[in-house]
Coordinates of C-alpha atoms and ligand atoms in Angstrom, one line a residue:
M1 CA -16.9 -45.3 -11.1
L2 CA -16.3 -41.6 -10.1
Y3 CA -13.0 -40.4 -8.2
G4 CA -11.6 -37.1 -7.6
A5 CA -8.6 -35.0 -8.5
I6 CA -7.2 -31.9 -7.0
E7 CA -4.1 -30.1 -8.2
A8 CA -3.5 -27.7 -5.2
G9 CA -1.5 -25.4 -6.4
G10 CA -0.1 -22.4 -5.0
T11 CA -1.8 -20.0 -7.1
K12 CA -4.6 -22.1 -7.6
F13 CA -6.5 -25.2 -6.9
R14 CA -8.4 -27.2 -9.4
S15 CA -10.5 -30.2 -8.5
A16 CA -12.4 -32.2 -10.7
I17 CA -14.6 -35.6 -11.2
Y18 CA -13.3 -38.2 -13.6
Q19 CA -15.5 -40.9 -15.0
D20 CA -13.6 -43.4 -17.3
E21 CA -10.4 -41.0 -18.1
K22 CA -13.1 -37.9 -18.6
I23 CA -13.7 -35.1 -16.2
I24 CA -17.5 -34.8 -15.8
D25 CA -17.1 -31.3 -13.9
E26 CA -14.4 -29.6 -11.9
L27 CA -13.9 -26.1 -10.0
T28 CA -11.4 -23.8 -9.8
V29 CA -10.9 -21.6 -6.6
A30 CA -7.7 -19.7 -6.0
T31 CA -5.4 -20.2 -3.3
T32 CA -5.6 -18.0 -0.2
T33 CA -6.2 -19.4 3.1
P34 CA -7.2 -23.1 4.0
E35 CA -10.4 -21.7 5.1
V36 CA -11.6 -19.9 2.0
T37 CA -9.7 -21.8 -0.4
L38 CA -11.6 -25.4 1.0
K39 CA -14.8 -24.6 2.2
P40 CA -15.8 -24.5 -1.5
I41 CA -14.0 -27.4 -2.7
I42 CA -15.4 -29.6 0.2
A43 CA -19.0 -28.3 -1.0
F44 CA -18.1 -29.4 -4.7
F45 CA -17.0 -33.0 -3.7
S46 CA -20.2 -33.8 -1.7
N47 CA -22.4 -33.5 -4.6
Y48 CA -20.6 -36.7 -6.1
K49 CA -20.2 -40.1 -4.6
I50 CA -16.6 -40.8 -5.2
K51 CA -14.8 -43.7 -4.8
A52 CA -11.7 -41.9 -3.8
L53 CA -9.1 -38.8 -4.0
G54 CA -6.0 -37.9 -6.0
L55 CA -4.6 -35.0 -4.4
G56 CA -1.2 -33.4 -5.6
A57 CA 0.1 -30.7 -3.2
F58 CA 1.7 -28.4 -3.3
G59 CA 4.6 -28.2 -0.7
P60 CA 7.2 -29.0 1.0
V61 CA 4.7 -31.9 1.8
I62 CA 5.7 -34.3 4.2
L63 CA 4.9 -37.8 2.6
N64 CA 6.7 -40.3 4.7
R65 CA 4.1 -42.9 5.1
E66 CA 5.4 -44.0 8.4
S67 CA 5.7 -40.3 10.0
P68 CA 2.6 -39.2 12.2
D69 CA 2.6 -35.7 10.1
F70 CA 1.9 -37.7 7.0
G71 CA 0.7 -34.5 4.5
L72 CA 1.9 -31.6 6.6
I73 CA 2.7 -28.8 4.9
T74 CA 6.1 -27.7 6.2
Q75 CA 8.2 -24.3 5.5
T76 CA 5.7 -22.9 2.5
P77 CA 6.3 -19.0 2.3
K78 CA 2.4 -18.9 2.7
E79 CA 2.5 -18.6 5.7
K80 CA -1.6 -19.3 6.4
W81 CA -0.4 -23.0 5.1
R82 CA 2.4 -23.4 7.1
N83 CA 2.0 -26.4 9.4
F84 CA -1.4 -27.3 7.9
N85 CA -1.6 -30.8 7.1
I86 CA -3.6 -30.7 3.5
Y87 CA -4.0 -34.8 3.9
R88 CA -5.9 -34.8 7.1
Y89 CA -8.4 -32.2 6.5
F90 CA -9.7 -34.4 3.3
V91 CA -9.7 -36.9 5.1
E92 CA -11.8 -36.0 8.1
K93 CA -13.8 -34.3 5.4
L94 CA -14.8 -37.1 2.5
N95 CA -13.6 -39.7 4.7
V96 CA -12.5 -41.5 1.5
P97 CA -9.2 -43.1 0.4
I98 CA -7.0 -40.4 -0.5
C99 CA -3.4 -41.0 -2.2
L100 CA -0.9 -37.7 -2.0
D101 CA 2.0 -36.3 -3.9
T102 CA 3.2 -32.9 -4.4
D103 CA 1.7 -31.3 -7.1
V104 CA 4.6 -31.2 -9.6
G105 CA 4.9 -35.3 -8.7
V106 CA 1.4 -35.8 -10.4
A107 CA 1.9 -33.8 -12.9
A108 CA 5.3 -35.7 -13.9
L109 CA 2.3 -38.5 -13.5
G110 CA 0.0 -37.2 -16.0
E111 CA 2.5 -36.8 -18.5
Y112 CA 3.8 -40.3 -18.2
Y113 CA 0.2 -41.9 -18.5
A114 CA -0.1 -39.6 -21.7
Y115 CA 2.5 -41.0 -23.3
R116 CA 1.8 -44.3 -23.0
S117 CA 4.4 -46.5 -22.3
R118 CA 6.5 -44.4 -25.3
V119 CA 8.5 -43.1 -22.6
N120 CA 9.2 -44.5 -19.1
H121 CA 12.1 -41.6 -17.3
L122 CA 10.7 -38.1 -17.8
L123 CA 10.9 -35.0 -15.8
Y124 CA 8.0 -32.2 -15.8
V125 CA 9.2 -29.0 -15.1
T126 CA 6.8 -26.3 -14.6
V127 CA 8.1 -22.4 -14.7
G128 CA 5.8 -20.7 -13.3
T129 CA 5.1 -18.3 -10.1
G130 CA 7.9 -20.6 -9.1
I131 CA 9.7 -23.6 -10.5
G132 CA 9.0 -27.4 -9.4
V133 CA 10.0 -30.3 -10.7
G134 CA 8.9 -33.9 -10.9
V135 CA 10.7 -37.0 -11.9
I136 CA 9.3 -39.9 -13.2
K137 CA 11.3 -43.1 -13.2
N138 CA 10.0 -45.8 -14.9
G139 CA 6.7 -45.0 -14.1
I140 CA 7.2 -43.8 -10.5
I141 CA 7.4 -40.9 -9.2
L142 CA 10.9 -40.6 -7.6
R143 CA 11.2 -39.7 -4.0
G144 CA 14.6 -40.1 -1.0
A145 CA 13.9 -39.3 2.4
H146 CA 11.5 -36.5 1.1
H147 CA 10.5 -35.3 -2.5
P148 CA 12.8 -33.7 -4.2
E149 CA 13.6 -29.9 -4.7
L150 CA 14.9 -29.3 -7.4
G151 CA 13.5 -25.5 -8.2
H152 CA 15.8 -24.6 -6.1
L153 CA 19.1 -26.4 -7.6
L154 CA 21.9 -23.4 -7.5
I155 CA 23.4 -22.2 -11.0
A156 CA 25.9 -19.8 -12.3
R157 CA 24.9 -16.1 -12.8
R158 CA 25.6 -14.5 -15.8
G159 CA 28.1 -12.0 -15.3
D160 CA 26.1 -8.9 -16.3
D161 CA 23.1 -10.1 -14.5
K162 CA 22.9 -7.8 -11.0
Y163 CA 19.2 -8.1 -10.3
P164 CA 18.2 -10.0 -6.8
S165 CA 17.0 -13.2 -6.6
V166 CA 14.0 -13.8 -5.7
C167 CA 14.4 -16.6 -3.2
P168 CA 14.5 -15.5 0.4
Y169 CA 16.9 -18.6 0.6
H170 CA 19.5 -18.2 -1.8
D171 CA 21.1 -16.4 -4.1
N172 CA 21.5 -18.1 -7.3
C173 CA 19.2 -20.5 -7.5
I174 CA 17.2 -21.3 -10.5
E175 CA 13.4 -20.1 -8.8
G176 CA 15.1 -17.1 -7.7
L177 CA 16.7 -16.5 -11.0
A178 CA 14.0 -17.7 -13.7
S179 CA 10.7 -17.9 -12.5
G180 CA 7.6 -16.0 -13.5
S181 CA 8.0 -13.8 -9.9
S182 CA 11.3 -13.4 -11.0
L183 CA 10.5 -12.3 -14.1
T184 CA 8.3 -9.8 -13.0
A185 CA 10.7 -8.3 -10.6
R186 CA 13.1 -8.0 -12.9
Y187 CA 11.3 -6.3 -15.9
H188 CA 7.5 -5.0 -14.1
L189 CA 6.3 -6.3 -18.3
S190 CA 3.2 -8.1 -19.0
P191 CA 3.4 -11.3 -20.6
S192 CA 2.6 -9.5 -23.4
Q193 CA 5.2 -7.3 -23.3
L194 CA 8.1 -9.8 -22.3
A195 CA 7.1 -11.9 -25.7
D196 CA 9.3 -10.4 -28.2
R197 CA 12.0 -9.6 -26.1
E198 CA 14.9 -12.0 -27.5
D199 CA 17.3 -10.4 -24.8
I200 CA 15.4 -11.7 -21.9
W201 CA 14.0 -15.0 -23.3
D202 CA 17.8 -15.4 -24.3
L203 CA 18.8 -15.1 -20.1
E204 CA 16.1 -17.0 -19.2
G205 CA 16.8 -20.1 -21.7
Y206 CA 20.4 -19.9 -20.2
Y207 CA 19.5 -20.5 -16.8
L208 CA 17.0 -23.2 -17.3
A209 CA 19.3 -25.2 -19.9
Q210 CA 22.0 -24.7 -16.9
A211 CA 19.1 -26.4 -14.8
F212 CA 17.9 -28.6 -17.4
L213 CA 21.6 -30.0 -17.8
G214 CA 21.7 -30.8 -14.1
Y215 CA 18.7 -33.0 -14.3
T216 CA 19.6 -34.8 -17.4
L217 CA 23.0 -35.2 -16.4
A218 CA 21.3 -37.0 -12.8
F219 CA 18.8 -38.5 -14.2
A220 CA 18.9 -39.5 -17.9
P221 CA 15.3 -38.6 -18.8
E222 CA 14.3 -39.3 -22.2
R223 CA 11.5 -36.3 -21.8
I224 CA 12.0 -32.9 -19.9
V225 CA 8.1 -31.2 -20.6
I226 CA 7.8 -28.2 -19.6
G227 CA 4.6 -26.2 -18.1
G228 CA 3.3 -23.5 -16.4
G229 CA 2.8 -19.5 -17.2
V230 CA 6.4 -19.1 -18.7
S231 CA 6.3 -22.1 -20.8
A232 CA 3.7 -20.9 -22.9
Q233 CA 5.9 -18.0 -24.4
A234 CA 7.2 -18.6 -28.0
R235 CA 10.8 -17.5 -27.2
L236 CA 11.3 -20.0 -24.5
L237 CA 12.2 -23.4 -25.8
P238 CA 13.9 -22.3 -28.7
N239 CA 15.9 -20.6 -26.4
I240 CA 16.6 -23.2 -23.5
R241 CA 17.6 -25.9 -26.8
K242 CA 20.1 -23.6 -27.8
H243 CA 21.9 -23.3 -24.4
F244 CA 21.4 -26.5 -23.4
T245 CA 23.0 -27.8 -26.7
K246 CA 26.1 -25.2 -26.1
L247 CA 26.3 -25.8 -22.4
N248 CA 25.9 -29.6 -23.0
N249 CA 28.9 -29.3 -25.3
G250 CA 28.7 -32.8 -26.6
Y251 CA 29.9 -34.4 -23.6
Y252 CA 27.0 -36.5 -22.2
I253 CA 25.1 -38.6 -25.4
Y254 CA 22.1 -40.8 -25.9
P255 CA 19.8 -41.2 -28.5
Q256 CA 16.9 -39.5 -26.6
L257 CA 18.8 -36.0 -26.6
S258 CA 20.0 -36.0 -30.2
N259 CA 17.2 -34.1 -31.1
P260 CA 16.7 -31.1 -28.9
D261 CA 13.4 -30.2 -29.7
L262 CA 11.8 -33.7 -29.3
Y263 CA 13.7 -33.8 -25.9
I264 CA 12.8 -30.3 -24.2
T265 CA 9.0 -30.3 -25.0
L266 CA 5.9 -28.9 -23.9
P267 CA 3.0 -31.2 -22.2
L268 CA 1.3 -33.8 -24.3
T269 CA -1.7 -32.8 -21.5
G270 CA -1.5 -28.6 -22.3
N271 CA -3.0 -27.4 -19.0
N272 CA -4.3 -30.7 -17.5
A273 CA -0.9 -32.8 -16.7
G274 CA -1.8 -31.8 -12.8
I275 CA -5.3 -32.5 -12.5
Y276 CA -4.8 -35.8 -15.2
G277 CA -1.9 -36.9 -13.0
A278 CA -3.7 -36.7 -9.7
Y279 CA -6.3 -39.0 -11.2
C280 CA -4.0 -41.2 -12.5
L281 CA -2.5 -41.1 -8.8
V282 CA -5.8 -42.9 -7.3
R283 CA -7.5 -44.4 -9.9
G284 CA -7.9 -48.3 -9.2
E285 CA -7.8 -47.1 -5.7
G286 CA -10.6 -47.0 -3.3
Ligands
ZN1 ZN1 16.0 -21.3 -3.8

């Protein structure tokens, strides 16, 4: 039985055909305009008879099933995608059952399934062009009246940090101060030039640790998994763990927090959390 999976991210769309937990074919297309990006994806899926499609989409996207606008991408900075209904598009073109959630929601789900019941509550934080967070509680992607937007959690600026935020809405949110876009705007350095700059990773770790402590206090997860392009930097995780322990200051204690190396960790799925999670969202459907 074949299932389709799409990780529709802000930078690229990754599409895959899954058979028995394995990818048998895949396609990656840059995120430009709906017309240019989606046409080759439809052609790709039309080569296979998929039973259903799992879709993890960048947002904000309306996920309220009762809403007539289910699947509508709303106030994204990517103008061409604003008010585009990504769910309806794929329903019309592929005519198969579709399960939809956010790109970070499905990435969190992918990590949850990769842990094979050893972890029930986790957060997946992607630090790339932007910052997104998926929350898993008891194996379910957490949602309220809308999906959470924890990448825009407000944090305290370090006194000497005068760089402007890259978030058009907030002067001191985590995405505005610590995303990959923020690193590029601040330093104008390539990832390899950034790699050994301990001063840079100390500040980055300080900002992410503030957010991670907030997430920890709110959700009490067993793991915080960090993915996305910036997470590949070797100095990042040690700096987040260092500041996390310092900021927590011994206040919040439970067993999973006792070892920061296990608690704040890289994905088990490597770069496959999103695509695998999109598959996990849909397998068994259709
Ligand atoms: Zn913001």
